[in-house]
């Protein structure tokens, strides 16, 4: 077996123009340098030699039309959609008429950045392509897709392509993609020997399928008692399904982009949710809890804004609006009770609450935070989940903790920004993760249920960002409308 490392164009959509391989081939251990569909591959006896050879490459690229792409330009493009009608995905009552007769109105724009998956183990794959068989050793979430990739490249029948699933080293949706699988299978077929392709951390951060960035315009109306009577939500974001299953977005809607918003559970008499499919050259993919990961933040934070505008306690308002939603109400009450909602916090601390239904499970969380010197510290998280009939409670608790950690990193830490058509971040120095010393105490309470089993791998994530941001709102009096939190 040999090891390969691939130099890729730093600009989205760019293509290889030329490369000089002499210096790379002079590195001890390097056996071959060749163009592949992803860029230029350096093949060597071991990883160290492959990376050293790659550093010695001289490569020229055609950067193409995306060389001027930037986060600022992408945001400006998103804003233009607010001047157009989106695709209606939910209508209740008469929102336009309600806007005209509301005693008080409130408007806000919420912004989320692109997010990388940042799996602890970077992308990698080993392939052994022979005349009559193909073996793929890969940390994958999508075995069937891997087999089909092998069939496509080798021309072999399904029974000749075997996928050996290794431990994932973190998945979160990233390991359902096929780019790193294609790397290895293409090289093994060309070289006629087993090849292991190993990505660097920089490869992983700069060539991901990112969680979509997006803008959300919210408009709310209150009646004379300060109760919400109107909810209008316009989502502008790229579509994941338009790449993976374009037929699913033929009507202009991507259901994965609106989940967590279209299923708003609150009994508000007038609701309008619209979506504008706004693709960019930045590739997007499934990221843990998909649309709910950001839409729950938007909806739950805006509800706290409406509660404050109407003079209502956030928990009390939710209870009133969820009177006909027993599963939402149960987890909400358990989380609030266990967190001591209504009793004083420790000095300098404030609480925030949020709830989200996703993947068939219902989760409420209360975050206890402090704000000092412009920094947010999350001290404690109380989580309540109703995931239906339960099999293994330890797994449920572990997945809730895991989702909270993953969500806290995106809430407090990193973001992917684009400049000159490329990702500006490259490693954990500029795309930081939550550290052990920053980990809050977490208590998970499983609500007994006889309902059909729901998921647990993803539903723990959506409520954490709004719970933390609502606590920051309580502490500062200023709503958090962009992530990660920057005070």
Tab-separated table of C-alpha atoms in Angstrom:
chain	number	residue	atom	x	y	z
A	1	UNK	CA	0.000	0.000	0.000
A	2	UNK	CA	1.074	3.579	-0.719
A	3	UNK	CA	-0.129	6.837	0.816
A	4	UNK	CA	-1.359	9.851	-1.125
A	5	UNK	CA	-1.969	13.503	-0.316
A	6	UNK	CA	-3.801	15.772	-2.763
A	7	UNK	CA	-3.267	19.450	-3.433
A	8	UNK	CA	-6.624	21.045	-4.222
A	9	UNK	CA	-7.515	24.383	-5.733
A	10	UNK	CA	-8.093	26.843	-2.882
A	11	UNK	CA	-10.833	28.689	-4.805
A	12	UNK	CA	-14.253	27.080	-5.132
A	13	UNK	CA	-14.769	25.863	-8.684
A	14	UNK	CA	-11.162	26.480	-9.772
A	15	UNK	CA	-9.316	24.097	-12.095
A	16	UNK	CA	-5.768	22.856	-12.531
A	17	UNK	CA	-3.694	24.858	-15.024
A	18	UNK	CA	-0.204	23.356	-14.670
A	19	UNK	CA	2.171	21.875	-12.114
A	20	UNK	CA	5.887	21.198	-11.710
A	21	UNK	CA	6.658	17.906	-9.979
A	22	UNK	CA	10.484	17.706	-10.023
A	23	UNK	CA	11.013	18.995	-6.477
A	24	UNK	CA	8.230	16.790	-5.146
A	25	UNK	CA	9.661	13.699	-6.836
A	26	UNK	CA	13.042	14.461	-5.298
A	27	UNK	CA	11.652	13.996	-1.797
A	28	UNK	CA	12.773	10.597	-0.425
A	29	UNK	CA	9.871	8.157	-0.412
A	30	UNK	CA	7.802	9.897	-3.107
A	31	UNK	CA	6.900	7.430	-5.856
A	32	UNK	CA	4.559	9.363	-8.154
A	33	UNK	CA	3.005	12.767	-8.790
A	34	UNK	CA	-0.068	12.843	-11.004
A	35	UNK	CA	-3.193	14.863	-11.776
A	36	UNK	CA	-6.510	13.553	-10.463
A	37	UNK	CA	-10.033	14.930	-10.587
A	38	UNK	CA	-9.554	16.720	-7.257
A	39	UNK	CA	-6.173	18.290	-8.090
A	40	UNK	CA	-2.606	16.957	-7.951
A	41	UNK	CA	-1.791	13.798	-5.982
A	42	UNK	CA	1.574	13.041	-4.409
A	43	UNK	CA	1.977	9.295	-3.835
A	44	UNK	CA	4.617	8.035	-1.410
A	45	UNK	CA	5.665	5.146	0.800
A	46	UNK	CA	4.345	6.868	3.931
A	47	UNK	CA	2.319	9.873	5.055
A	48	UNK	CA	5.321	11.981	6.013
A	49	UNK	CA	6.865	11.675	2.543
A	50	UNK	CA	3.526	12.331	0.823
A	51	UNK	CA	3.019	15.558	2.764
A	52	UNK	CA	6.618	16.678	2.259
A	53	UNK	CA	6.326	16.021	-1.457
A	54	UNK	CA	3.079	17.943	-1.608
A	55	UNK	CA	4.717	20.964	0.042
A	56	UNK	CA	7.388	20.862	-2.661
A	57	UNK	CA	4.868	21.050	-5.506
A	58	UNK	CA	4.560	24.102	-7.706
A	59	UNK	CA	0.970	24.376	-8.940
A	60	UNK	CA	-0.860	26.926	-11.075
A	61	UNK	CA	-4.630	27.192	-11.033
A	62	UNK	CA	-7.381	28.680	-13.132
A	63	UNK	CA	-9.285	30.312	-10.279
A	64	UNK	CA	-12.319	30.950	-12.465
A	65	UNK	CA	-15.330	33.191	-11.825
A	66	UNK	CA	-15.388	32.722	-8.037
A	67	UNK	CA	-12.030	34.348	-7.288
A	68	UNK	CA	-13.744	37.484	-5.971
A	69	UNK	CA	-16.317	35.672	-3.810
A	70	UNK	CA	-16.559	36.929	-0.222
A	71	UNK	CA	-18.741	36.562	2.841
A	72	UNK	CA	-19.735	40.199	2.511
A	73	UNK	CA	-20.825	39.659	-1.084
A	74	UNK	CA	-22.724	36.492	-0.202
A	75	UNK	CA	-24.616	38.314	2.542
A	76	UNK	CA	-25.471	41.159	0.188
A	77	UNK	CA	-26.832	38.622	-2.278
A	78	UNK	CA	-28.984	37.075	0.436
A	79	UNK	CA	-30.391	40.475	1.385
A	80	UNK	CA	-31.713	41.017	-2.120
A	81	UNK	CA	-34.140	38.121	-1.646
A	82	UNK	CA	-35.953	40.070	1.048
A	83	UNK	CA	-37.231	42.312	-1.705
A	84	UNK	CA	-38.906	39.353	-3.416
A	85	UNK	CA	-41.613	36.903	-2.414
A	86	UNK	CA	-40.271	33.595	-1.168
A	87	UNK	CA	-41.852	30.193	-1.689
A	88	UNK	CA	-44.709	29.797	0.818
A	89	UNK	CA	-44.095	26.774	3.036
A	90	UNK	CA	-46.701	27.453	5.730
A	91	UNK	CA	-49.745	29.681	6.085
A	92	UNK	CA	-52.056	30.057	9.082
A	93	UNK	CA	-54.754	32.726	9.259
A	94	UNK	CA	-54.228	36.041	7.461
A	95	UNK	CA	-50.717	37.318	8.274
A	96	UNK	CA	-50.922	40.449	6.120
A	97	UNK	CA	-54.136	41.625	7.728
A	98	UNK	CA	-52.776	40.806	11.184
A	99	UNK	CA	-49.711	42.960	10.562
A	100	UNK	CA	-51.970	45.948	9.878
A	101	UNK	CA	-54.023	45.560	13.047
A	102	UNK	CA	-51.313	44.524	15.539
A	103	UNK	CA	-51.024	46.724	18.613
A	104	UNK	CA	-47.240	46.471	18.403
A	105	UNK	CA	-44.870	45.058	15.799
A	106	UNK	CA	-41.296	43.862	15.971
A	107	UNK	CA	-38.833	43.110	13.176
A	108	UNK	CA	-35.410	41.430	13.294
A	109	UNK	CA	-32.847	39.848	10.978
A	110	UNK	CA	-30.931	36.798	12.184
A	111	UNK	CA	-27.719	35.660	10.500
A	112	UNK	CA	-25.831	32.352	10.578
A	113	UNK	CA	-22.431	31.709	8.957
A	114	UNK	CA	-21.168	28.676	7.102
A	115	UNK	CA	-19.986	26.012	9.548
A	116	UNK	CA	-17.436	23.237	9.036
A	117	UNK	CA	-17.923	19.756	10.470
A	118	UNK	CA	-14.390	19.588	11.944
A	119	UNK	CA	-14.474	15.861	12.670
A	120	UNK	CA	-11.653	14.875	15.010
A	121	UNK	CA	-10.353	12.424	12.405
A	122	UNK	CA	-9.815	14.207	9.056
A	123	UNK	CA	-11.192	12.627	5.887
A	124	UNK	CA	-9.424	9.480	4.731
A	125	UNK	CA	-10.030	6.368	2.657
A	126	UNK	CA	-8.097	3.308	1.521
A	127	UNK	CA	-8.962	1.559	-1.738
A	128	UNK	CA	-7.637	-1.620	-3.350
A	129	UNK	CA	-8.797	-1.822	-6.952
A	130	UNK	CA	-7.983	-5.000	-8.891
A	131	UNK	CA	-9.089	-6.254	-12.286
A	132	UNK	CA	-12.075	-8.105	-10.832
A	133	UNK	CA	-12.694	-6.444	-7.451
A	134	UNK	CA	-12.622	-3.271	-5.428
A	135	UNK	CA	-12.236	-3.106	-1.649
A	136	UNK	CA	-12.864	0.212	0.088
A	137	UNK	CA	-11.826	0.709	3.716
A	138	UNK	CA	-13.492	3.893	4.876
A	139	UNK	CA	-15.069	5.708	7.841
A	140	UNK	CA	-18.438	6.307	6.214
A	141	UNK	CA	-22.028	7.082	7.101
A	142	UNK	CA	-23.189	6.007	3.634
A	143	UNK	CA	-22.073	2.522	2.643
A	144	UNK	CA	-24.389	2.263	-0.352
A	145	UNK	CA	-23.150	5.543	-1.777
A	146	UNK	CA	-19.548	4.368	-1.315
A	147	UNK	CA	-20.312	1.160	-3.194
A	148	UNK	CA	-21.923	3.115	-6.018
A	149	UNK	CA	-18.887	5.417	-6.197
A	150	UNK	CA	-16.670	2.373	-6.522
A	151	UNK	CA	-18.911	0.916	-9.233
A	152	UNK	CA	-18.949	4.187	-11.162
A	153	UNK	CA	-15.161	4.567	-11.202
A	154	UNK	CA	-14.193	0.930	-11.763
A	155	UNK	CA	-17.089	-0.262	-13.911
A	156	UNK	CA	-17.441	-3.314	-11.652
A	157	UNK	CA	-20.737	-4.893	-10.613
A	158	UNK	CA	-22.114	-4.286	-7.142
A	159	UNK	CA	-21.080	-7.696	-5.815
A	160	UNK	CA	-17.466	-6.926	-6.804
A	161	UNK	CA	-17.269	-3.712	-4.760
A	162	UNK	CA	-16.916	-4.326	-1.036
A	163	UNK	CA	-17.120	-1.549	1.567
A	164	UNK	CA	-15.371	-2.143	4.897
A	165	UNK	CA	-16.624	0.403	7.446
A	166	UNK	CA	-14.045	1.568	9.982
A	167	UNK	CA	-14.607	3.674	13.084
A	168	UNK	CA	-15.691	7.118	11.954
A	169	UNK	CA	-13.640	9.464	14.105
A	170	UNK	CA	-16.672	11.776	13.989
A	171	UNK	CA	-19.284	12.017	11.268
A	172	UNK	CA	-21.986	14.688	11.765
A	173	UNK	CA	-23.082	14.338	8.122
A	174	UNK	CA	-19.636	14.919	6.615
A	175	UNK	CA	-18.880	11.228	6.180
A	176	UNK	CA	-21.889	10.742	3.982
A	177	UNK	CA	-20.043	12.580	1.200
A	178	UNK	CA	-17.981	10.842	-1.469
A	179	UNK	CA	-15.088	13.164	-2.319
A	180	UNK	CA	-12.534	11.406	-0.119
A	181	UNK	CA	-13.762	8.005	-1.337
A	182	UNK	CA	-13.359	9.073	-4.947
A	183	UNK	CA	-9.801	10.210	-4.199
A	184	UNK	CA	-8.707	6.747	-3.119
A	185	UNK	CA	-10.602	4.686	-5.686
A	186	UNK	CA	-9.385	6.799	-8.614
A	187	UNK	CA	-5.756	6.559	-7.494
A	188	UNK	CA	-5.876	2.844	-6.774
A	189	UNK	CA	-7.388	2.124	-10.173
A	190	UNK	CA	-4.744	4.237	-11.902
A	191	UNK	CA	-1.783	2.812	-9.978
A	192	UNK	CA	-2.973	-0.775	-9.762
A	193	UNK	CA	-2.176	-1.062	-6.060
A	194	UNK	CA	-3.763	-0.228	-2.703
A	195	UNK	CA	-3.775	3.499	-1.898
A	196	UNK	CA	-4.588	5.303	1.316
A	197	UNK	CA	-5.577	8.952	0.907
A	198	UNK	CA	-5.161	11.103	4.018
A	199	UNK	CA	-6.442	14.663	4.288
A	200	UNK	CA	-4.739	17.287	6.448
A	201	UNK	CA	-6.706	19.370	8.913
A	202	UNK	CA	-6.421	22.284	6.489
A	203	UNK	CA	-7.848	20.128	3.698
A	204	UNK	CA	-10.694	19.205	6.002
A	205	UNK	CA	-11.583	22.767	7.028
A	206	UNK	CA	-11.105	24.349	3.597
A	207	UNK	CA	-12.746	21.692	1.414
A	208	UNK	CA	-15.812	20.716	3.406
A	209	UNK	CA	-19.504	20.559	2.534
A	210	UNK	CA	-20.507	23.271	4.978
A	211	UNK	CA	-23.624	23.938	6.981
A	212	UNK	CA	-25.426	26.578	4.923
A	213	UNK	CA	-25.090	30.216	5.831
A	214	UNK	CA	-28.321	32.179	5.794
A	215	UNK	CA	-30.346	35.252	6.629
A	216	UNK	CA	-33.718	35.186	8.374
A	217	UNK	CA	-36.143	38.105	8.519
A	218	UNK	CA	-38.669	37.830	11.328
A	219	UNK	CA	-41.730	40.002	11.815
A	220	UNK	CA	-43.951	39.657	14.831
A	221	UNK	CA	-47.131	41.304	15.975
A	222	UNK	CA	-48.569	41.577	19.495
A	223	UNK	CA	-52.144	42.174	20.594
A	224	UNK	CA	-53.225	44.560	23.350
A	225	UNK	CA	-52.302	41.972	26.022
A	226	UNK	CA	-48.811	41.567	24.604
A	227	UNK	CA	-49.584	38.126	23.224
A	228	UNK	CA	-48.174	37.124	19.809
A	229	UNK	CA	-50.864	37.313	17.141
A	230	UNK	CA	-48.590	37.325	14.082
A	231	UNK	CA	-45.444	35.468	13.044
A	232	UNK	CA	-43.745	36.023	9.674
A	233	UNK	CA	-40.474	34.279	8.873
A	234	UNK	CA	-38.578	34.619	5.584
A	235	UNK	CA	-35.606	32.192	5.282
A	236	UNK	CA	-32.890	32.880	2.717
A	237	UNK	CA	-30.340	30.080	2.485
A	238	UNK	CA	-28.592	27.698	0.098
A	239	UNK	CA	-30.165	24.314	-0.572
A	240	UNK	CA	-28.518	20.999	0.288
A	241	UNK	CA	-31.039	18.912	-1.608
A	242	UNK	CA	-30.541	20.859	-4.834
A	243	UNK	CA	-27.149	19.126	-5.087
A	244	UNK	CA	-28.047	15.705	-3.718
A	245	UNK	CA	-31.618	15.268	-4.998
A	246	UNK	CA	-32.449	18.192	-7.299
A	247	UNK	CA	-35.862	16.771	-8.128
A	248	UNK	CA	-36.836	17.366	-4.485
A	249	UNK	CA	-36.434	21.118	-4.946
A	250	UNK	CA	-38.299	21.464	-8.242
A	251	UNK	CA	-40.887	23.692	-6.540
A	252	UNK	CA	-38.189	25.993	-5.153
A	253	UNK	CA	-38.453	24.629	-1.624
A	254	UNK	CA	-35.911	22.564	0.296
A	255	UNK	CA	-37.624	20.868	3.222
A	256	UNK	CA	-34.270	20.440	5.014
A	257	UNK	CA	-33.769	24.207	4.929
A	258	UNK	CA	-37.092	25.022	6.594
A	259	UNK	CA	-37.340	22.261	9.184
A	260	UNK	CA	-37.408	23.803	12.624
A	261	UNK	CA	-39.270	26.806	11.215
A	262	UNK	CA	-42.117	25.398	9.127
A	263	UNK	CA	-43.138	23.208	12.081
A	264	UNK	CA	-43.310	26.089	14.572
A	265	UNK	CA	-45.409	24.586	17.387
A	266	UNK	CA	-46.809	27.744	18.953
A	267	UNK	CA	-50.516	28.605	18.818
A	268	UNK	CA	-50.150	31.922	17.035
A	269	UNK	CA	-53.260	32.712	14.977
A	270	UNK	CA	-51.435	34.149	11.943
A	271	UNK	CA	-48.259	32.513	10.617
A	272	UNK	CA	-46.346	32.872	7.357
A	273	UNK	CA	-43.114	30.978	6.675
A	274	UNK	CA	-41.388	31.526	3.326
A	275	UNK	CA	-38.166	30.228	1.820
A	276	UNK	CA	-35.848	31.623	-0.847
A	277	UNK	CA	-33.433	29.112	-2.317
A	278	UNK	CA	-30.196	31.084	-2.603
A	279	UNK	CA	-27.330	28.864	-3.732
A	280	UNK	CA	-23.742	30.137	-3.758
A	281	UNK	CA	-20.499	28.604	-5.068
A	282	UNK	CA	-19.745	27.392	-1.523
A	283	UNK	CA	-20.636	23.674	-1.311
A	284	UNK	CA	-23.131	22.827	1.431
A	285	UNK	CA	-24.100	19.543	3.034
A	286	UNK	CA	-25.845	17.920	5.960
A	287	UNK	CA	-24.552	19.161	9.321
A	288	UNK	CA	-25.705	17.704	12.604
A	289	UNK	CA	-29.480	18.313	12.939
A	290	UNK	CA	-29.510	20.044	9.514
A	291	UNK	CA	-32.009	22.953	9.235
A	292	UNK	CA	-33.137	22.645	12.843
A	293	UNK	CA	-29.585	23.466	13.953
A	294	UNK	CA	-30.102	27.081	12.934
A	295	UNK	CA	-33.874	27.501	12.599
A	296	UNK	CA	-34.499	26.559	16.230
A	297	UNK	CA	-32.041	29.282	17.214
A	298	UNK	CA	-33.858	31.833	15.073
A	299	UNK	CA	-37.384	30.958	16.164
A	300	UNK	CA	-36.689	30.447	19.870
A	301	UNK	CA	-34.673	33.655	20.176
A	302	UNK	CA	-37.282	35.704	18.353
A	303	UNK	CA	-39.959	34.275	20.632
A	304	UNK	CA	-37.974	35.588	23.603
A	305	UNK	CA	-37.853	38.973	21.881
A	306	UNK	CA	-41.646	38.905	21.549
A	307	UNK	CA	-41.980	37.837	25.193
A	308	UNK	CA	-39.864	40.775	26.328
A	309	UNK	CA	-41.769	43.203	24.096
A	310	UNK	CA	-45.078	41.955	25.496
A	311	UNK	CA	-43.926	41.930	29.112
A	312	UNK	CA	-44.143	38.150	29.526
A	313	UNK	CA	-41.840	35.661	31.206
A	314	UNK	CA	-40.348	33.422	28.450
A	315	UNK	CA	-41.420	30.205	30.164
A	316	UNK	CA	-44.932	31.433	30.927
A	317	UNK	CA	-45.430	32.573	27.350
A	318	UNK	CA	-44.283	29.224	25.974
A	319	UNK	CA	-46.608	27.350	28.295
A	320	UNK	CA	-49.572	29.373	27.083
A	321	UNK	CA	-48.688	28.952	23.422
A	322	UNK	CA	-48.025	25.199	23.798
A	323	UNK	CA	-51.239	24.336	25.651
A	324	UNK	CA	-52.275	22.024	22.795
A	325	UNK	CA	-48.807	20.458	22.368
A	326	UNK	CA	-48.472	17.980	25.248
A	327	UNK	CA	-45.080	16.512	24.298
A	328	UNK	CA	-43.504	19.952	23.911
A	329	UNK	CA	-45.096	21.023	27.177
A	330	UNK	CA	-43.852	17.985	29.130
A	331	UNK	CA	-40.183	18.449	28.265
A	332	UNK	CA	-40.471	22.204	28.763
A	333	UNK	CA	-41.872	21.754	32.266
A	334	UNK	CA	-39.313	19.114	33.243
A	335	UNK	CA	-36.383	21.247	32.087
A	336	UNK	CA	-37.726	24.355	33.812
A	337	UNK	CA	-38.446	22.529	37.069
A	338	UNK	CA	-35.055	20.819	37.180
A	339	UNK	CA	-33.302	24.102	36.420
A	340	UNK	CA	-35.153	25.947	39.185
A	341	UNK	CA	-36.741	28.409	36.774
A	342	UNK	CA	-38.215	31.303	38.749
A	343	UNK	CA	-35.771	30.971	41.640
A	344	UNK	CA	-32.744	33.272	41.862
A	345	UNK	CA	-29.582	32.259	40.014
A	346	UNK	CA	-26.138	32.455	41.560
A	347	UNK	CA	-24.731	35.965	41.507
A	348	UNK	CA	-23.844	37.102	38.003
A	349	UNK	CA	-25.667	34.268	36.257
A	350	UNK	CA	-28.790	34.276	34.092
A	351	UNK	CA	-30.977	31.585	32.557
A	352	UNK	CA	-32.331	31.067	29.078
A	353	UNK	CA	-34.786	28.456	27.855
A	354	UNK	CA	-35.518	26.905	24.463
A	355	UNK	CA	-37.369	23.957	22.960
A	356	UNK	CA	-37.205	22.137	19.637
A	357	UNK	CA	-38.785	19.122	17.994
A	358	UNK	CA	-36.637	17.348	15.424
A	359	UNK	CA	-36.251	13.832	14.071
A	360	UNK	CA	-39.291	12.670	16.025
A	361	UNK	CA	-37.973	13.732	19.444
A	362	UNK	CA	-38.762	16.684	21.702
A	363	UNK	CA	-36.013	18.454	23.633
A	364	UNK	CA	-36.049	21.430	26.002
A	365	UNK	CA	-32.943	22.980	27.497
A	366	UNK	CA	-32.174	25.620	30.094
A	367	UNK	CA	-28.735	27.234	29.972
A	368	UNK	CA	-27.221	29.100	32.889
A	369	UNK	CA	-24.605	31.618	31.757
A	370	UNK	CA	-22.546	34.554	32.920
A	371	UNK	CA	-21.269	37.463	30.846
A	372	UNK	CA	-18.044	39.176	31.882
A	373	UNK	CA	-15.675	41.352	29.904
A	374	UNK	CA	-17.590	40.620	26.716
A	375	UNK	CA	-17.134	36.874	27.170
A	376	UNK	CA	-19.931	34.342	27.609
A	377	UNK	CA	-19.417	31.401	29.929
A	378	UNK	CA	-21.960	28.561	30.015
A	379	UNK	CA	-21.942	27.051	33.499
A	380	UNK	CA	-24.833	24.625	33.461
A	381	UNK	CA	-27.263	23.041	31.002
A	382	UNK	CA	-30.433	21.209	31.987
A	383	UNK	CA	-31.818	19.037	29.193
A	384	UNK	CA	-35.133	17.174	29.019
A	385	UNK	CA	-35.931	14.796	26.163
A	386	UNK	CA	-38.957	12.810	25.063
A	387	UNK	CA	-37.682	10.397	22.414
A	388	UNK	CA	-40.584	7.953	22.617
A	389	UNK	CA	-40.079	4.318	23.581
A	390	UNK	CA	-36.625	3.969	25.080
A	391	UNK	CA	-34.082	1.187	24.536
A	392	UNK	CA	-30.771	2.328	26.016
A	393	UNK	CA	-30.882	5.371	28.329
A	394	UNK	CA	-27.081	5.674	28.498
A	395	UNK	CA	-26.927	6.230	24.752
A	396	UNK	CA	-29.641	8.882	24.975
A	397	UNK	CA	-27.750	10.754	27.699
A	398	UNK	CA	-24.463	10.505	25.801
A	399	UNK	CA	-26.026	11.818	22.589
A	400	UNK	CA	-27.656	14.740	24.384
A	401	UNK	CA	-24.306	15.673	25.924
A	402	UNK	CA	-22.602	15.265	22.556
A	403	UNK	CA	-25.145	17.417	20.728
A	404	UNK	CA	-24.823	20.132	23.366
A	405	UNK	CA	-21.019	20.185	23.034
A	406	UNK	CA	-21.190	20.322	19.242
A	407	UNK	CA	-23.821	23.039	19.340
A	408	UNK	CA	-21.912	25.098	21.898
A	409	UNK	CA	-18.866	25.182	19.650
A	410	UNK	CA	-20.938	26.684	16.832
A	411	UNK	CA	-22.650	29.069	19.274
A	412	UNK	CA	-19.561	30.401	21.007
A	413	UNK	CA	-16.604	29.711	18.752
A	414	UNK	CA	-15.882	29.293	15.080
A	415	UNK	CA	-17.355	30.364	11.778
A	416	UNK	CA	-16.307	29.815	8.179
A	417	UNK	CA	-15.666	33.051	6.297
A	418	UNK	CA	-14.921	33.482	2.599
A	419	UNK	CA	-12.494	35.915	0.997
A	420	UNK	CA	-11.070	35.848	-2.544
A	421	UNK	CA	-13.119	32.757	-3.292
A	422	UNK	CA	-11.579	30.623	-0.572
A	423	UNK	CA	-12.063	29.671	3.073
A	424	UNK	CA	-10.017	31.856	5.405
A	425	UNK	CA	-9.813	29.332	8.245
A	426	UNK	CA	-7.489	26.334	8.197
A	427	UNK	CA	-6.959	24.747	11.601
A	428	UNK	CA	-8.048	24.902	15.216
A	429	UNK	CA	-6.103	28.113	15.819
A	430	UNK	CA	-8.614	30.060	13.720
A	431	UNK	CA	-11.522	27.601	13.845
A	432	UNK	CA	-11.532	26.851	17.590
A	433	UNK	CA	-13.523	24.126	19.316
A	434	UNK	CA	-14.966	24.071	22.828
A	435	UNK	CA	-12.245	23.125	25.308
A	436	UNK	CA	-12.563	20.795	28.277
A	437	UNK	CA	-12.133	23.753	30.652
A	438	UNK	CA	-15.147	25.443	29.034
A	439	UNK	CA	-17.457	22.441	29.351
A	440	UNK	CA	-20.612	23.156	31.366
A	441	UNK	CA	-22.207	20.778	33.823
A	442	UNK	CA	-24.958	18.906	31.961
A	443	UNK	CA	-27.930	17.104	33.486
A	444	UNK	CA	-30.120	15.063	31.131
A	445	UNK	CA	-33.648	14.061	32.139
A	446	UNK	CA	-35.460	11.486	30.016
A	447	UNK	CA	-39.223	11.938	30.004
A	448	UNK	CA	-41.032	8.553	30.015
A	449	UNK	CA	-43.035	8.043	26.842
A	450	UNK	CA	-44.916	5.326	24.993
A	451	UNK	CA	-44.786	7.186	21.685
A	452	UNK	CA	-42.963	5.843	18.636
A	453	UNK	CA	-39.166	5.972	18.991
A	454	UNK	CA	-37.533	9.173	17.775
A	455	UNK	CA	-33.941	10.023	16.997
A	456	UNK	CA	-31.337	10.981	19.578
A	457	UNK	CA	-28.181	11.587	17.522
A	458	UNK	CA	-29.295	15.048	16.384
A	459	UNK	CA	-32.177	16.465	18.515
A	460	UNK	CA	-29.917	17.462	21.423
A	461	UNK	CA	-28.269	20.162	19.337
A	462	UNK	CA	-31.019	22.597	18.168
A	463	UNK	CA	-32.086	23.980	21.594
A	464	UNK	CA	-28.606	24.802	22.936
A	465	UNK	CA	-27.852	27.894	20.831
A	466	UNK	CA	-31.175	29.621	21.629
A	467	UNK	CA	-31.024	28.621	25.297
A	468	UNK	CA	-27.580	30.219	25.613
A	469	UNK	CA	-28.476	33.288	23.533
A	470	UNK	CA	-31.707	33.808	25.470
A	471	UNK	CA	-29.674	33.732	28.692
A	472	UNK	CA	-27.340	36.347	27.207
A	473	UNK	CA	-30.419	38.404	26.283
A	474	UNK	CA	-31.595	38.150	29.888
A	475	UNK	CA	-28.157	39.215	31.119
A	476	UNK	CA	-27.531	42.131	28.756
A	477	UNK	CA	-30.935	43.216	27.502
A	478	UNK	CA	-29.661	42.937	23.923
A	479	UNK	CA	-30.805	40.055	21.695
A	480	UNK	CA	-28.150	37.965	19.956
A	481	UNK	CA	-28.948	37.999	16.225
A	482	UNK	CA	-25.797	36.555	14.680
A	483	UNK	CA	-23.628	33.544	15.450
A	484	UNK	CA	-21.164	32.862	16.877
A	485	UNK	CA	-21.867	35.189	19.813
A	486	UNK	CA	-19.722	38.322	19.659
A	487	UNK	CA	-20.525	40.883	22.345
